Amino acid sequence: GVGVGGDGGGGGGGRSRGRGVYKPPVIRTRPEVLFMLDPLACGPNLTLSNGGVTVVNKVNKQWNAVRTTAGWSSGVHAWEVHVDKCVSKNIFIGIMCVESPLDNYVGSDRGGWGYLANKAIWHNKGKVRSYGELFKEGDTISVLLDLENHGGTLSFARNGRDLGVAVDGLLTQLQPASTTTSTA
């Protein structure tokens, strides 16, 4: 979280009592781990580029996933995925455990949850429920993973529009991940 505090003494408004000297408030935040797509956790049909922030599937109609270089078991984490190119609606954005397979889609096993571009949440090889809005080429999907509240929640937004909580009850270490099946 964000903690806002002064220097321990001073009083309100950021000024020291009686001296008239301005002291700016101290803002403390927990540092967020920077991450990128992990070349060592990438399905065999995927190619990473742009310093590990872009992924392309080289083989049409074959699922592959890629995880990131960071994973979490606590805290609140947010990231965005921009869909540069989308030939079909077969893109999953979500989270998966380190044990989840990379030669399948995000949400294909018990350790992954994926938001399918075609408006659905998938988990353990099945559609859990309809969710959100159709996303497509040019869209930005924001992801919020909250492992501090409500047993862990996963939420999405499309182009800044909050789509609400997609999944709750997440209680394990998770990593951002995505899947695509098409190239051109």
PDB file of C-alpha atoms in Angstrom:
ATOM      1  CA  GLY A   1       0.000   0.000   0.000  1.00  0.00           C
ATOM      2  CA  VAL A   2       0.860   3.633   0.126  1.00  0.00           C
ATOM      3  CA  GLY A   3       1.786   5.207   3.406  1.00  0.00           C
ATOM      4  CA  VAL A   4       1.825   8.968   3.693  1.00  0.00           C
ATOM      5  CA  GLY A   5       3.556  10.499   6.647  1.00  0.00           C
ATOM      6  CA  GLY A   6       5.575  13.435   7.753  1.00  0.00           C
ATOM      7  CA  ASP A   7       8.963  13.552   9.372  1.00  0.00           C
ATOM      8  CA  GLY A   8       7.572  12.407  12.712  1.00  0.00           C
ATOM      9  CA  GLY A   9       7.422  15.802  14.276  1.00  0.00           C
ATOM     10  CA  GLY A  10       6.226  18.867  12.489  1.00  0.00           C
ATOM     11  CA  GLY A  11       2.467  19.236  12.502  1.00  0.00           C
ATOM     12  CA  GLY A  12       0.004  19.678   9.711  1.00  0.00           C
ATOM     13  CA  GLY A  13       0.393  21.107   6.254  1.00  0.00           C
ATOM     14  CA  GLY A  14       3.975  19.978   5.800  1.00  0.00           C
ATOM     15  CA  ARG A  15       5.385  22.855   7.873  1.00  0.00           C
ATOM     16  CA  SER A  16       7.427  22.586  11.046  1.00  0.00           C
ATOM     17  CA  ARG A  17       5.750  24.151  14.078  1.00  0.00           C
ATOM     18  CA  GLY A  18       6.802  27.668  14.796  1.00  0.00           C
ATOM     19  CA  ARG A  19       9.608  27.782  12.225  1.00  0.00           C
ATOM     20  CA  GLY A  20       7.705  28.375   8.985  1.00  0.00           C
ATOM     21  CA  VAL A  21      10.071  26.019   7.141  1.00  0.00           C
ATOM     22  CA  TYR A  22       8.394  23.852   4.535  1.00  0.00           C
ATOM     23  CA  LYS A  23       9.120  20.149   4.741  1.00  0.00           C
ATOM     24  CA  PRO A  24       7.487  18.084   2.000  1.00  0.00           C
ATOM     25  CA  PRO A  25       5.537  15.031   3.122  1.00  0.00           C
ATOM     26  CA  VAL A  26       7.286  11.701   2.817  1.00  0.00           C
ATOM     27  CA  ILE A  27       5.502   9.167   0.637  1.00  0.00           C
ATOM     28  CA  ARG A  28       6.536   5.562   1.023  1.00  0.00           C
ATOM     29  CA  THR A  29       5.494   2.852  -1.382  1.00  0.00           C
ATOM     30  CA  ARG A  30       6.507  -0.738  -1.723  1.00  0.00           C
ATOM     31  CA  PRO A  31       8.659  -1.082  -4.819  1.00  0.00           C
ATOM     32  CA  GLU A  32       6.939  -3.026  -7.593  1.00  0.00           C
ATOM     33  CA  VAL A  33       8.956  -5.722  -9.258  1.00  0.00           C
ATOM     34  CA  LEU A  34       9.555  -4.879 -12.893  1.00  0.00           C
ATOM     35  CA  PHE A  35       9.001  -7.817 -15.179  1.00  0.00           C
ATOM     36  CA  MET A  36       9.004  -8.867 -18.793  1.00  0.00           C
ATOM     37  CA  LEU A  37       8.065 -11.969 -20.730  1.00  0.00           C
ATOM     38  CA  ASP A  38      10.393 -14.813 -19.762  1.00  0.00           C
ATOM     39  CA  PRO A  39      12.290 -16.481 -22.641  1.00  0.00           C
ATOM     40  CA  LEU A  40      12.834 -19.511 -20.370  1.00  0.00           C
ATOM     41  CA  ALA A  41       9.070 -19.853 -19.743  1.00  0.00           C
ATOM     42  CA  CYS A  42       7.849 -19.520 -23.310  1.00  0.00           C
ATOM     43  CA  GLY A  43       5.968 -22.055 -25.438  1.00  0.00           C
ATOM     44  CA  PRO A  44       7.955 -23.497 -28.366  1.00  0.00           C
ATOM     45  CA  ASN A  45       5.886 -21.724 -31.051  1.00  0.00           C
ATOM     46  CA  LEU A  46       6.265 -18.239 -29.575  1.00  0.00           C
ATOM     47  CA  THR A  47       8.873 -15.611 -30.407  1.00  0.00           C
ATOM     48  CA  LEU A  48       9.728 -12.790 -28.003  1.00  0.00           C
ATOM     49  CA  SER A  49      11.009  -9.413 -29.192  1.00  0.00           C
ATOM     50  CA  ASN A  50      11.369  -5.767 -28.127  1.00  0.00           C
ATOM     51  CA  GLY A  51      13.375  -6.652 -25.034  1.00  0.00           C
ATOM     52  CA  GLY A  52      10.905  -9.271 -23.824  1.00  0.00           C
ATOM     53  CA  VAL A  53       7.710  -7.210 -24.001  1.00  0.00           C
ATOM     54  CA  THR A  54       6.242  -8.475 -27.300  1.00  0.00           C
ATOM     55  CA  VAL A  55       5.171 -12.025 -28.172  1.00  0.00           C
ATOM     56  CA  VAL A  56       4.122 -13.496 -31.541  1.00  0.00           C
ATOM     57  CA  ASN A  57       2.905 -17.018 -32.269  1.00  0.00           C
ATOM     58  CA  LYS A  58       4.793 -18.505 -35.259  1.00  0.00           C
ATOM     59  CA  VAL A  59       2.415 -21.442 -35.787  1.00  0.00           C
ATOM     60  CA  ASN A  60      -1.257 -20.931 -36.579  1.00  0.00           C
ATOM     61  CA  LYS A  61      -3.879 -22.885 -34.588  1.00  0.00           C
ATOM     62  CA  GLN A  62      -1.505 -24.206 -31.922  1.00  0.00           C
ATOM     63  CA  TRP A  63      -1.859 -22.971 -28.342  1.00  0.00           C
ATOM     64  CA  ASN A  64       1.223 -21.717 -26.536  1.00  0.00           C
ATOM     65  CA  ALA A  65       1.639 -19.585 -23.435  1.00  0.00           C
ATOM     66  CA  VAL A  66       4.350 -17.383 -22.010  1.00  0.00           C
ATOM     67  CA  ARG A  67       4.866 -16.407 -18.362  1.00  0.00           C
ATOM     68  CA  THR A  68       6.678 -13.381 -17.029  1.00  0.00           C
ATOM     69  CA  THR A  69       9.912 -13.135 -15.079  1.00  0.00           C
ATOM     70  CA  ALA A  70       8.036 -12.288 -11.854  1.00  0.00           C
ATOM     71  CA  GLY A  71       5.505 -14.125  -9.743  1.00  0.00           C
ATOM     72  CA  TRP A  72       3.721 -13.278  -6.517  1.00  0.00           C
ATOM     73  CA  SER A  73       2.036 -14.944  -3.569  1.00  0.00           C
ATOM     74  CA  SER A  74       1.018 -11.708  -1.806  1.00  0.00           C
ATOM     75  CA  GLY A  75       0.432  -8.043  -2.528  1.00  0.00           C
ATOM     76  CA  VAL A  76      -1.560  -6.105  -5.094  1.00  0.00           C
ATOM     77  CA  HIS A  77      -0.171  -6.036  -8.639  1.00  0.00           C
ATOM     78  CA  ALA A  78      -1.284  -4.380 -11.866  1.00  0.00           C
ATOM     79  CA  TRP A  79      -0.101  -4.552 -15.463  1.00  0.00           C
ATOM     80  CA  GLU A  80      -1.357  -3.931 -18.983  1.00  0.00           C
ATOM     81  CA  VAL A  81      -1.359  -5.973 -22.173  1.00  0.00           C
ATOM     82  CA  HIS A  82      -1.728  -4.182 -25.503  1.00  0.00           C
ATOM     83  CA  VAL A  83      -3.117  -6.291 -28.361  1.00  0.00           C
ATOM     84  CA  ASP A  84      -1.031  -5.172 -31.352  1.00  0.00           C
ATOM     85  CA  LYS A  85      -2.382  -7.736 -33.806  1.00  0.00           C
ATOM     86  CA  CYS A  86      -5.269 -10.172 -33.534  1.00  0.00           C
ATOM     87  CA  VAL A  87      -6.363 -12.417 -36.378  1.00  0.00           C
ATOM     88  CA  SER A  88      -8.874 -14.354 -34.281  1.00  0.00           C
ATOM     89  CA  LYS A  89     -10.486 -14.064 -30.866  1.00  0.00           C
ATOM     90  CA  ASN A  90      -8.186 -16.799 -29.506  1.00  0.00           C
ATOM     91  CA  ILE A  91      -6.118 -14.701 -27.121  1.00  0.00           C
ATOM     92  CA  PHE A  92      -6.062 -15.388 -23.397  1.00  0.00           C
ATOM     93  CA  ILE A  93      -4.713 -12.904 -20.854  1.00  0.00           C
ATOM     94  CA  GLY A  94      -4.410 -13.917 -17.231  1.00  0.00           C
ATOM     95  CA  ILE A  95      -2.315 -15.685 -14.656  1.00  0.00           C
ATOM     96  CA  MET A  96      -0.792 -19.107 -14.202  1.00  0.00           C
ATOM     97  CA  CYS A  97       1.357 -21.054 -11.763  1.00  0.00           C
ATOM     98  CA  VAL A  98       4.949 -21.905 -12.572  1.00  0.00           C
ATOM     99  CA  GLU A  99       3.863 -25.556 -13.010  1.00  0.00           C
ATOM    100  CA  SER A 100       1.254 -24.704 -15.663  1.00  0.00           C
ATOM    101  CA  PRO A 101       1.984 -26.014 -19.179  1.00  0.00           C
ATOM    102  CA  LEU A 102       3.397 -23.658 -21.796  1.00  0.00           C
ATOM    103  CA  ASP A 103       2.173 -25.746 -24.740  1.00  0.00           C
ATOM    104  CA  ASN A 104      -1.448 -24.911 -24.016  1.00  0.00           C
ATOM    105  CA  TYR A 105      -3.582 -21.848 -23.248  1.00  0.00           C
ATOM    106  CA  VAL A 106      -3.726 -19.791 -20.032  1.00  0.00           C
ATOM    107  CA  GLY A 107      -6.498 -21.452 -18.025  1.00  0.00           C
ATOM    108  CA  SER A 108      -5.955 -24.937 -19.444  1.00  0.00           C
ATOM    109  CA  ASP A 109      -5.109 -26.399 -16.040  1.00  0.00           C
ATOM    110  CA  ARG A 110      -5.938 -25.985 -12.335  1.00  0.00           C
ATOM    111  CA  GLY A 111      -3.143 -23.429 -11.926  1.00  0.00           C
ATOM    112  CA  GLY A 112      -4.278 -20.891 -14.513  1.00  0.00           C
ATOM    113  CA  TRP A 113      -7.125 -18.455 -15.120  1.00  0.00           C
ATOM    114  CA  GLY A 114      -7.491 -16.774 -18.499  1.00  0.00           C
ATOM    115  CA  TYR A 115      -9.716 -14.038 -19.895  1.00  0.00           C
ATOM    116  CA  LEU A 116     -10.521 -15.089 -23.459  1.00  0.00           C
ATOM    117  CA  ALA A 117     -10.938 -12.295 -26.015  1.00  0.00           C
ATOM    118  CA  ASN A 118     -14.335 -13.804 -26.839  1.00  0.00           C
ATOM    119  CA  LYS A 119     -15.788 -12.724 -23.441  1.00  0.00           C
ATOM    120  CA  ALA A 120     -15.174 -15.661 -21.112  1.00  0.00           C
ATOM    121  CA  ILE A 121     -13.086 -16.772 -18.121  1.00  0.00           C
ATOM    122  CA  TRP A 122     -11.397 -20.164 -18.507  1.00  0.00           C
ATOM    123  CA  HIS A 123      -9.934 -22.399 -15.810  1.00  0.00           C
ATOM    124  CA  ASN A 124      -9.019 -26.103 -15.688  1.00  0.00           C
ATOM    125  CA  LYS A 125      -9.806 -26.672 -19.404  1.00  0.00           C
ATOM    126  CA  GLY A 126     -13.285 -25.220 -19.226  1.00  0.00           C
ATOM    127  CA  LYS A 127     -15.256 -22.034 -19.520  1.00  0.00           C
ATOM    128  CA  VAL A 128     -16.059 -20.912 -15.976  1.00  0.00           C
ATOM    129  CA  ARG A 129     -18.421 -18.136 -17.037  1.00  0.00           C
ATOM    130  CA  SER A 130     -19.131 -15.392 -19.531  1.00  0.00           C
ATOM    131  CA  TYR A 131     -17.257 -12.230 -18.580  1.00  0.00           C
ATOM    132  CA  GLY A 132     -16.330  -8.789 -19.765  1.00  0.00           C
ATOM    133  CA  GLU A 133     -16.308  -7.430 -23.270  1.00  0.00           C
ATOM    134  CA  LEU A 134     -14.918  -8.710 -26.542  1.00  0.00           C
ATOM    135  CA  PHE A 135     -11.363  -7.461 -26.901  1.00  0.00           C
ATOM    136  CA  LYS A 136      -9.546  -7.112 -30.203  1.00  0.00           C
ATOM    137  CA  GLU A 137      -6.644  -5.598 -32.069  1.00  0.00           C
ATOM    138  CA  GLY A 138      -5.770  -2.159 -30.717  1.00  0.00           C
ATOM    139  CA  ASP A 139      -7.268  -2.749 -27.258  1.00  0.00           C
ATOM    140  CA  THR A 140      -5.381  -2.482 -23.989  1.00  0.00           C
ATOM    141  CA  ILE A 141      -6.333  -4.949 -21.261  1.00  0.00           C
ATOM    142  CA  SER A 142      -5.464  -3.897 -17.717  1.00  0.00           C
ATOM    143  CA  VAL A 143      -5.061  -6.654 -15.145  1.00  0.00           C
ATOM    144  CA  LEU A 144      -5.338  -6.298 -11.358  1.00  0.00           C
ATOM    145  CA  LEU A 145      -4.215  -9.197  -9.176  1.00  0.00           C
ATOM    146  CA  ASP A 146      -5.129  -8.568  -5.523  1.00  0.00           C
ATOM    147  CA  LEU A 147      -3.697 -11.260  -3.246  1.00  0.00           C
ATOM    148  CA  GLU A 148      -4.417  -9.284  -0.065  1.00  0.00           C
ATOM    149  CA  ASN A 149      -8.222  -9.100  -0.028  1.00  0.00           C
ATOM    150  CA  HIS A 150     -11.153 -11.505  -0.413  1.00  0.00           C
ATOM    151  CA  GLY A 151      -8.901 -14.562  -0.641  1.00  0.00           C
ATOM    152  CA  GLY A 152      -7.248 -13.185  -3.773  1.00  0.00           C
ATOM    153  CA  THR A 153      -9.018 -11.641  -6.771  1.00  0.00           C
ATOM    154  CA  LEU A 154      -8.306 -11.182 -10.461  1.00  0.00           C
ATOM    155  CA  SER A 155      -9.935  -8.264 -12.289  1.00  0.00           C
ATOM    156  CA  PHE A 156      -9.682  -6.815 -15.765  1.00  0.00           C
ATOM    157  CA  ALA A 157     -10.395  -3.564 -17.588  1.00  0.00           C
ATOM    158  CA  ARG A 158     -10.666  -2.952 -21.339  1.00  0.00           C
ATOM    159  CA  ASN A 159      -9.362   0.391 -22.586  1.00  0.00           C
ATOM    160  CA  GLY A 160      -9.776   1.832 -19.083  1.00  0.00           C
ATOM    161  CA  ARG A 161     -13.318   0.502 -18.526  1.00  0.00           C
ATOM    162  CA  ASP A 162     -13.450  -1.616 -15.350  1.00  0.00           C
ATOM    163  CA  LEU A 163     -14.993  -5.035 -16.032  1.00  0.00           C
ATOM    164  CA  GLY A 164     -15.178  -6.065 -12.360  1.00  0.00           C
ATOM    165  CA  VAL A 165     -13.831  -9.099 -10.530  1.00  0.00           C
ATOM    166  CA  ALA A 166     -13.420 -12.091 -12.836  1.00  0.00           C
ATOM    167  CA  VAL A 167     -12.099 -14.617 -10.303  1.00  0.00           C
ATOM    168  CA  ASP A 168     -11.871 -14.767  -6.516  1.00  0.00           C
ATOM    169  CA  GLY A 169     -10.324 -17.257  -4.094  1.00  0.00           C
ATOM    170  CA  LEU A 170      -6.771 -17.200  -5.528  1.00  0.00           C
ATOM    171  CA  LEU A 171      -4.431 -18.528  -2.855  1.00  0.00           C
ATOM    172  CA  THR A 172      -1.200 -19.574  -4.567  1.00  0.00           C
ATOM    173  CA  GLN A 173       1.854 -18.019  -6.244  1.00  0.00           C
ATOM    174  CA  LEU A 174       0.899 -16.704  -9.659  1.00  0.00           C
ATOM    175  CA  GLN A 175       2.566 -15.116 -12.668  1.00  0.00           C
ATOM    176  CA  PRO A 176       1.148 -12.908 -15.423  1.00  0.00           C
ATOM    177  CA  ALA A 177       0.742 -14.861 -18.663  1.00  0.00           C
ATOM    178  CA  SER A 178      -0.804 -14.718 -22.116  1.00  0.00           C
ATOM    179  CA  THR A 179      -1.619 -17.063 -24.973  1.00  0.00           C
ATOM    180  CA  THR A 180      -2.139 -16.676 -28.688  1.00  0.00           C
ATOM    181  CA  THR A 181      -2.790 -19.135 -31.507  1.00  0.00           C
ATOM    182  CA  SER A 182      -2.402 -17.158 -34.674  1.00  0.00           C
ATOM    183  CA  THR A 183       0.347 -15.305 -36.481  1.00  0.00           C
ATOM    184  CA  ALA A 184      -0.469 -13.192 -39.549  1.00  0.00           C
TER     185      ALA A 184
END
